[in-house]
Short mmCIF file of C-alpha atoms in Angstrom, two decimals:
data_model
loop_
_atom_site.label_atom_id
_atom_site.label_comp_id
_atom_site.label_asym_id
_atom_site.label_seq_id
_atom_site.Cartn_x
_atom_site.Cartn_y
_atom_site.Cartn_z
CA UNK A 1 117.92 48.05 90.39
CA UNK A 2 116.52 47.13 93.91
CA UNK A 3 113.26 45.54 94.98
CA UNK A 4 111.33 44.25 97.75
CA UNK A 5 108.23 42.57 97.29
CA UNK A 6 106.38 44.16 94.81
CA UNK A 7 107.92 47.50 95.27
CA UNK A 8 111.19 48.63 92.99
CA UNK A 9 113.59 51.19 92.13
CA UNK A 10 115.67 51.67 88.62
CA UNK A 11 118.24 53.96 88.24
CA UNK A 12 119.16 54.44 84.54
CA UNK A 13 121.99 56.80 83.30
CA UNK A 14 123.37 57.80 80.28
CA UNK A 15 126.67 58.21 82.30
CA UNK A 16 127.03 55.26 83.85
CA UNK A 17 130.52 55.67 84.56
CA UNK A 18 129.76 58.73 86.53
CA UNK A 19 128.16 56.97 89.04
CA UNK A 20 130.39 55.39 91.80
CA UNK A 21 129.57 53.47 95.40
CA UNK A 22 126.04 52.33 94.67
CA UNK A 23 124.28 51.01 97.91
CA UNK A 24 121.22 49.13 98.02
CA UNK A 25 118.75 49.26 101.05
CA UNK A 26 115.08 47.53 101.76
CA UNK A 27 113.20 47.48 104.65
CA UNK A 28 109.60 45.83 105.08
CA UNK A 29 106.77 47.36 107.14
CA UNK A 30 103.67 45.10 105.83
CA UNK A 31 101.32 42.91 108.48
CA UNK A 32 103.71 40.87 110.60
CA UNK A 33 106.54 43.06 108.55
CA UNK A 34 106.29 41.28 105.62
CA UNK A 35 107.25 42.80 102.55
CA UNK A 36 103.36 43.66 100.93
CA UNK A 37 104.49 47.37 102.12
CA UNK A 38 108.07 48.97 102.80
CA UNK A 39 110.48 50.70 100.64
CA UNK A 40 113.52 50.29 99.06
CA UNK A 41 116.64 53.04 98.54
CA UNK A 42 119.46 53.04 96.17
CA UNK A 43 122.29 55.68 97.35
CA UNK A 44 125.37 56.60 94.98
CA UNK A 45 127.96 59.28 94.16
CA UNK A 46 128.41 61.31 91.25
CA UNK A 47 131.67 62.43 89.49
CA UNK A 48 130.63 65.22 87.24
CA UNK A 49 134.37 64.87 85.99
CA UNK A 50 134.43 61.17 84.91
CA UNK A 51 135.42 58.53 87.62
CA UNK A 52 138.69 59.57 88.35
CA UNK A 53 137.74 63.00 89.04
CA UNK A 54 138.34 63.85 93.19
CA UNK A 55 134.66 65.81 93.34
CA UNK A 56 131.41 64.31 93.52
CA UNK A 57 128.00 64.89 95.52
CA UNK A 58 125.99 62.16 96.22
CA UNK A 59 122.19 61.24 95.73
CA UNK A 60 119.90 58.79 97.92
CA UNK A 61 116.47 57.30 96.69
CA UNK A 62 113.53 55.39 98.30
CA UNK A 63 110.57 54.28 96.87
CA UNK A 64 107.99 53.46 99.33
CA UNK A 65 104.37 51.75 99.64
CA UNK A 66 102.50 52.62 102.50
CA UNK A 67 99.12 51.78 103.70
CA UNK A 68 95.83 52.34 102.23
CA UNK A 69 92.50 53.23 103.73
CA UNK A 70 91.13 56.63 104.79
CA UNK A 71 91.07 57.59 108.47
CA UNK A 72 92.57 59.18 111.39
CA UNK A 73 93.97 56.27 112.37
CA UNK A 74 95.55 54.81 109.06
CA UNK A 75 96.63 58.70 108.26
CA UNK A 76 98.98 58.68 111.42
CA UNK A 77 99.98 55.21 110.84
CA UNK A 78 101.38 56.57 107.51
CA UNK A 79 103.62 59.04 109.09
CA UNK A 80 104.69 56.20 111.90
CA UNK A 81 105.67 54.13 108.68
CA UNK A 82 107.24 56.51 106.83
CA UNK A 83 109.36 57.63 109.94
CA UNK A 84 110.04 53.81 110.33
CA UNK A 85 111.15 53.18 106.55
CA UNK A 86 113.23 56.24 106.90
CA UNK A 87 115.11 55.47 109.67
CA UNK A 88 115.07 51.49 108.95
CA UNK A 89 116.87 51.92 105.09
CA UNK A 90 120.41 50.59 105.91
CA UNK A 91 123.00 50.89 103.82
CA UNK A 92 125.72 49.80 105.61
CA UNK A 93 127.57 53.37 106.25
CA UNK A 94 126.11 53.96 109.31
CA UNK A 95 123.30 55.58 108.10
CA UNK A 96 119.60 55.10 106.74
CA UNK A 97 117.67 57.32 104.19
CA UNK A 98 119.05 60.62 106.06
CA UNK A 99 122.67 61.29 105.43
CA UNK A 100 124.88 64.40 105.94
CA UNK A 101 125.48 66.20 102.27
CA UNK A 102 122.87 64.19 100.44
CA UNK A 103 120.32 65.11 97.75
CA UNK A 104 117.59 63.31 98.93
CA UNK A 105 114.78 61.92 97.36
CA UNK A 106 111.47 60.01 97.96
CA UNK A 107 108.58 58.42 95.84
CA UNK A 108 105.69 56.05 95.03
CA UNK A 109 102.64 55.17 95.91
CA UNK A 110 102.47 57.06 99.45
CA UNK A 111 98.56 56.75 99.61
CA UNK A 112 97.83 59.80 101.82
CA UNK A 113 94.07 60.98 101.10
CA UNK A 114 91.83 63.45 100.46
CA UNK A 115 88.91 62.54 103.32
CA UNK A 116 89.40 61.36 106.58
CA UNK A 117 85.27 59.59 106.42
CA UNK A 118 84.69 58.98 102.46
CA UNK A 119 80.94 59.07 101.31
CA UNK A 120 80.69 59.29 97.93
CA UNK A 121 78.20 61.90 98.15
CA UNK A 122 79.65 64.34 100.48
CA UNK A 123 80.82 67.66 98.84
CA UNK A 124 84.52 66.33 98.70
CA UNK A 125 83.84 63.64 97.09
CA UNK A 126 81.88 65.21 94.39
CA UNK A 127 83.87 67.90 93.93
CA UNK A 128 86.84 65.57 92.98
CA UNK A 129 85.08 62.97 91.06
CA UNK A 130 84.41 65.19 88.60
CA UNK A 131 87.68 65.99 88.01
CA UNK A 132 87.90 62.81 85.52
CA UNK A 133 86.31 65.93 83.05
CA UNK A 134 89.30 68.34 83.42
CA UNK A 135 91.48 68.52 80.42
CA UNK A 136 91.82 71.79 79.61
CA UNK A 137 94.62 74.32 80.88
CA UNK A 138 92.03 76.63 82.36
CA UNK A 139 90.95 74.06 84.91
CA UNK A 140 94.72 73.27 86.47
CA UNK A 141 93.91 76.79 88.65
CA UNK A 142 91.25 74.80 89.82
CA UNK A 143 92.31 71.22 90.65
CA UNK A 144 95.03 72.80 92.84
CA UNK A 145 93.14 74.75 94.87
CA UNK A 146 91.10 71.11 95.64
CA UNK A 147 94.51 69.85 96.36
CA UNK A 148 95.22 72.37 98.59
CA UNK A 149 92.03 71.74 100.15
CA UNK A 150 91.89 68.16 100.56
CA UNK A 151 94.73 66.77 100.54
CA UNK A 152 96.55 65.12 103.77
CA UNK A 153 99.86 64.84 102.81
CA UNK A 154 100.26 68.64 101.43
CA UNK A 155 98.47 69.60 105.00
CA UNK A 156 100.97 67.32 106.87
CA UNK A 157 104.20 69.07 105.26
CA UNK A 158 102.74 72.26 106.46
CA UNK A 159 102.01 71.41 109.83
CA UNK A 160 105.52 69.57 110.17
CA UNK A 161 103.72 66.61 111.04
CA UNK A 162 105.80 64.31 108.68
CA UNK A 163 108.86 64.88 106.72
CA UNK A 164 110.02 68.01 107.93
CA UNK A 165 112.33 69.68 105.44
CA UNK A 166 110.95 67.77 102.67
CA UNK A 167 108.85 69.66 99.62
CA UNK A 168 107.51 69.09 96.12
CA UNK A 169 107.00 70.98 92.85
CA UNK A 170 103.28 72.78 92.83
CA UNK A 171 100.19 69.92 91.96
CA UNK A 172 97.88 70.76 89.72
CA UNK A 173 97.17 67.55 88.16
CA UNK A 174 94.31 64.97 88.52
CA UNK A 175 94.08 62.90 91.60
CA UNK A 176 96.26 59.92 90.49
CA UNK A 177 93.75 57.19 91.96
CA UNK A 178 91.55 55.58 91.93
CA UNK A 179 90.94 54.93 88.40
CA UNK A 180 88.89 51.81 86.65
CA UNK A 181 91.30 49.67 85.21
CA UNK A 182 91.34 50.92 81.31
CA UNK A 183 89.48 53.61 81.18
CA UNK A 184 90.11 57.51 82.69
CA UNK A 185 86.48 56.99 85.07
CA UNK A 186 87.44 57.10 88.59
CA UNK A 187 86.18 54.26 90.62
CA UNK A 188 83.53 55.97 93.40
CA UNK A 189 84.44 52.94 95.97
CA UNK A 190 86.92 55.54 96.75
CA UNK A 191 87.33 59.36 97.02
CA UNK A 192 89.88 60.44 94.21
CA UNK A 193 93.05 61.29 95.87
CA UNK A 194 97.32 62.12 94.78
CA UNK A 195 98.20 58.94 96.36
CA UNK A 196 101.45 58.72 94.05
CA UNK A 197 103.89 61.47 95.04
CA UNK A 198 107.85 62.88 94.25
CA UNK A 199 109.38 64.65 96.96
CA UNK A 200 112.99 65.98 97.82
CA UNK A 201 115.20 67.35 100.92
CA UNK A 202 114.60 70.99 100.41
CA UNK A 203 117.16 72.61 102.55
CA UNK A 204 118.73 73.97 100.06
CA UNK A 205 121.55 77.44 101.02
CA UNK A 206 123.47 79.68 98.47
CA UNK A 207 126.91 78.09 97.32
CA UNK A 208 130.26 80.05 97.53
CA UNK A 209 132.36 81.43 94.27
CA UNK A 210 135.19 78.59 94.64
CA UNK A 211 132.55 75.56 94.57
CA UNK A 212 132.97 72.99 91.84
CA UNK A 213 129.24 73.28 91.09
CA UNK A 214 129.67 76.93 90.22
CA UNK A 215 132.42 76.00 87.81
CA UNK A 216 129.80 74.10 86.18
CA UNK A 217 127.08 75.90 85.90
CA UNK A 218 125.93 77.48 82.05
CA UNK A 219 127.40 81.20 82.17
CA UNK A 220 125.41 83.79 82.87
CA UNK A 221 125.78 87.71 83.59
CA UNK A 222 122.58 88.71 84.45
CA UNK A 223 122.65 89.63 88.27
CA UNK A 224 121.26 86.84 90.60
CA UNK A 225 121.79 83.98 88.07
CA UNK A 226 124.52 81.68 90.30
CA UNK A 227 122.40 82.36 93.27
CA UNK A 228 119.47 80.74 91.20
CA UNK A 229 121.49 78.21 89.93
CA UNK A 230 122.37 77.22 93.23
CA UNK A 231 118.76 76.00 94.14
CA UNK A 232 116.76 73.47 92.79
CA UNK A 233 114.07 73.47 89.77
CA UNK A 234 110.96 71.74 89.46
CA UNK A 235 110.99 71.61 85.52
CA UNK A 236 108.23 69.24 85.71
CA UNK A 237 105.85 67.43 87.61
CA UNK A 238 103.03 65.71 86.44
CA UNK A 239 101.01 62.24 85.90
CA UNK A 240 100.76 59.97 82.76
CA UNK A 241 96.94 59.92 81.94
CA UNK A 242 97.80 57.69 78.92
CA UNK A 243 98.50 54.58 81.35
CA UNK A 244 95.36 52.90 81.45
CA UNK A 245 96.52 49.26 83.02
CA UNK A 246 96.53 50.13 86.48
CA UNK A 247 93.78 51.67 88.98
CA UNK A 248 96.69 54.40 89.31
CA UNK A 249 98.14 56.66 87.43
CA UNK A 250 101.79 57.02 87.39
CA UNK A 251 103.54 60.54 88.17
CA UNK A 252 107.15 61.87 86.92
CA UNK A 253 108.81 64.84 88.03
CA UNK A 254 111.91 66.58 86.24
CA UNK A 255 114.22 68.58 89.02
CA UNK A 256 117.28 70.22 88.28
CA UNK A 257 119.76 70.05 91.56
CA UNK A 258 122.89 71.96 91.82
CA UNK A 259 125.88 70.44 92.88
CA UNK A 260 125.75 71.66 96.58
CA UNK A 261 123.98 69.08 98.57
CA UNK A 262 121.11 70.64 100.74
CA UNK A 263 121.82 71.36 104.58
CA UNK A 264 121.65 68.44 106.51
CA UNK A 265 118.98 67.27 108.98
CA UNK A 266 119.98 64.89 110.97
CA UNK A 267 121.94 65.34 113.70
CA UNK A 268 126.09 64.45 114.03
CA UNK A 269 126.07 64.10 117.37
CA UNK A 270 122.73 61.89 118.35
CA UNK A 271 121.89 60.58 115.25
CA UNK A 272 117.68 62.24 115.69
CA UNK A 273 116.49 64.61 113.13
CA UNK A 274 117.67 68.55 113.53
CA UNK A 275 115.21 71.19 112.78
CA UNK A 276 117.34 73.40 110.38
CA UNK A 277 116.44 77.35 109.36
CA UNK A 278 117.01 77.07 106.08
CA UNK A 279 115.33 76.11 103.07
CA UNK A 280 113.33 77.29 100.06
CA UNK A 281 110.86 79.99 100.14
CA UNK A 282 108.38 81.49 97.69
CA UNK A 283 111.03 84.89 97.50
CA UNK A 284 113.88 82.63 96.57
CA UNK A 285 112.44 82.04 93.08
CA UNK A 286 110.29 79.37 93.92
CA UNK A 287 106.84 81.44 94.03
CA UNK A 288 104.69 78.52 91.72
CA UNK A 289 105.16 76.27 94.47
CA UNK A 290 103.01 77.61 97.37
CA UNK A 291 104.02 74.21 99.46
CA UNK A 292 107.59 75.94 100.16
CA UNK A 293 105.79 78.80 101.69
CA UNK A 294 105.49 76.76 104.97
CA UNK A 295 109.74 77.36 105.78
CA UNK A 296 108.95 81.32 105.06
CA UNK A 297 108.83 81.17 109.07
CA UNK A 298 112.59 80.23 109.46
CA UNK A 299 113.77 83.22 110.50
CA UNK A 300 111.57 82.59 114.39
CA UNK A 301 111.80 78.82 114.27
CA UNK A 302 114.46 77.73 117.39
CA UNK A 303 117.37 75.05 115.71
CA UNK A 304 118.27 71.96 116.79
CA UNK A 305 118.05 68.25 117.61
CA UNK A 306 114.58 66.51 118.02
CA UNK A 307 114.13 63.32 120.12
CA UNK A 308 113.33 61.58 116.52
CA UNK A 309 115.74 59.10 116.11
CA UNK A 310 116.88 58.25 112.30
CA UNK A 311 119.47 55.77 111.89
CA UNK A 312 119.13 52.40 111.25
CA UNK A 313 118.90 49.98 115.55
CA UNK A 314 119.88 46.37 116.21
CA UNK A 315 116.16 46.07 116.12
CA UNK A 316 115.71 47.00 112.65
CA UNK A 317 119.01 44.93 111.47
CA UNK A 318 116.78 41.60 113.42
CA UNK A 319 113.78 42.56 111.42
CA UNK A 320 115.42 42.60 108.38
CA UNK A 321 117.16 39.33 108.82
CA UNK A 322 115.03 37.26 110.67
CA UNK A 323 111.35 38.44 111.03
CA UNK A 324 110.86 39.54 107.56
CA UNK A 325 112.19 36.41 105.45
CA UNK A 326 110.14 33.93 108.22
CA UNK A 327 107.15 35.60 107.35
CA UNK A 328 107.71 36.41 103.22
CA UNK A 329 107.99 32.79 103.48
CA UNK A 330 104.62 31.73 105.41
CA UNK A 331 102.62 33.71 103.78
CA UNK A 332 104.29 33.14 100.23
CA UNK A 333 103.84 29.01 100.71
CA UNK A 334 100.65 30.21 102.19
CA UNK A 335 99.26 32.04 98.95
CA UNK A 336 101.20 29.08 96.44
CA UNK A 337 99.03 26.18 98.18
CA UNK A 338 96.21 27.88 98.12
CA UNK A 339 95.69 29.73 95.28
CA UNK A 340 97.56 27.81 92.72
CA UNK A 341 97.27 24.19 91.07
CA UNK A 342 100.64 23.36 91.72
CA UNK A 343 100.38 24.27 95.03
CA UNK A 344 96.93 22.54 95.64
CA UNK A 345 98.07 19.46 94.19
CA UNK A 346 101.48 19.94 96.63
CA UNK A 347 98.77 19.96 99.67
CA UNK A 348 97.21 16.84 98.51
CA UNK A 349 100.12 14.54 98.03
CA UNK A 350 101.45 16.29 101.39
CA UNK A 351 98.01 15.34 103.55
CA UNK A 352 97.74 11.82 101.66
CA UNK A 353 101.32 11.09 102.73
CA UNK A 354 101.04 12.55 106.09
CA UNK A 355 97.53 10.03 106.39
CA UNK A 356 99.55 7.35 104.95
CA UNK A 357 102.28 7.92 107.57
CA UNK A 358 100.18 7.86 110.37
CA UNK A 359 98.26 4.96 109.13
CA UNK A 360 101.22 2.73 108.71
CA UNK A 361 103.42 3.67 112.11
#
């Protein structure tokens, strides 16, 4: 378990003694870099054999927050934050979300949107809120194609504008905000949009015959199997419409990896992201999720290094340690005197003694 602020991550295993070499990682991006937005990453290793097996692949996680409001200019301060988070995760090897032979994963409550000027009578907005209505199977056709439409983070992956590499399993569920509290009515103050995403590294390549993965994979003769075995599946993605306390609704996704980390993306030798060609396409088995037709292109796209840098700086270490606990702390003792009893009463004694001191010297 890892948190900071009000944003957490759980990992929870049946195997626990699988899992070796857990790091923890948070990073704060909020006003003043306080902690009211950020992320946090857990990264660990995984013995398929037991803990004193010599094999393992390992897995990194962040869940992130980022900033609300529609706009061109909160939209591109999303991807700025996200690139920030990314690179500002440290845990302690050297590296910060992106490692070298990594499955890689990130979540939560992203917030990208689905207008760029919300009125709640404009076409988009209509169109959407009356997606509250939508239960049956017929209409999923439907609500994707509105997704596909409208929203900016699936538009953003295609244009390479933020998280290059990364993917996610095919959307086709309601808009997972922004909901009255209690009730499955979405709230018209704003447009409905999938604020609350799951996505993954997707540069997935074929693994070789003498690969432990392989060795465990479920047998199969049918031609083509272990080269489908060695990619990711989406078995599920989806949102819990029965979880009424929030103004979101929360979204799970069930992904089957194979052992084979995906290709990595960040460079060895200067540390910035590396445009790879690789990765999943629609003719790799993966033709329900029309957001990995984007990397069909590979095979013109030049290689290499970017001037994107993604490992953790000195700056981001003085952040972490300094800035972000001075100002967690203002605005905490801030919020406690004002907005509680305790803390008013606190203020009072404080300002009669400080009156009292004065008064006397």
């Amino acid at each position: 378990m890892n948190h900071v602020g009000a944003i957490g991550i759980i990992i929870i295993s049946p195997y626990p003694s699988k899992f070796q070499n857990v790091k923890l990682a948070s990073t704060s991006i909020g006003y003043g870099y306080s902690s009211m937005k950020g992320g946090v990453g857990v990264r660990l290793k995984y013995y398929p054999e037991g803990k004193y097996g010599t094999e393992y692949t390992e897995f990194s996680f962040a869940s992130i927050h980022l900033n609300a409001f529609e706009g061109d200019r909160y939209y591109l301060q999303r991807n700025a934050n996200m690139l920030n988070i990314i690179r500002s995760l440290d845990f302690g090897d050297g590296y910060g979300l992106i490692k070298p032979d990594n499955h890689i994963f990130i979540f939560g409550d992203l917030n990208y949107r689905t207008t760029k000027d919300y009125k709640p009578t404009s076409v988009v907005a209509r169109n959407l809120l009356t997606l509250a209505d939508q239960h049956t199977e017929v209409d999923k056709e439907y609500i994707h194609q509105l997704f596909v439409q409208y929203d900016e983070l699936h538009k953003a992956l295609k244009e390479g504008d933020v998280l290059l590499g990364f993917s996610e399993g095919r959307i086709d569920f309601q808009p997972s905000y922004k909901y009255h509290i209690n009730t499955g009515i979405y709230n018209s103050k704003r447009c409905p949009s999938w604020c609350d995403r799951i996505l993954f590294l997707s540069t997935y390549e074929d693994i070789g015959n003498d690969n432990l993965g392989l060795r465990l994979l479920r047998t199969n003769k049918k031609d083509g199997q272990n080269r489908k075995d060695s990619l990711p599946v989406i078995e599920e993605y989806n949102a819990i419409n029965s979880l009424l306390t929030s103004d979101h609704r929360p979204v799970y996704a069930r992904i089957s990896v194979p052992f084979n980390p995906p290709k990595s993306i960040i460079s060895p030798m200067s540390g910035c992201l590396e445009i790879v060609s690789t990765g999943l396409t629609s003719r790799e088995g993966f033709s329900d999720y029309d957001q990995l037709d984007r990397i069909d292109v590979n095979n013109i796209i030049e290689s290499g290094p970017t001037t994107i840098y993604l490992k953790p700086t000195k700056l981001d270490f003085l952040i972490h340690r300094l800035v972000t606990p001075t100002v967690d702390g203002v605005v905490g003792y801030g919020l406690w005197l004002g907005t509680t009893n305790e803390g008013r009463m606190a203020l009072v004694i404080l300002i009669l003694f400080t009156l009292a001191w004065w008064y006397i010297w």
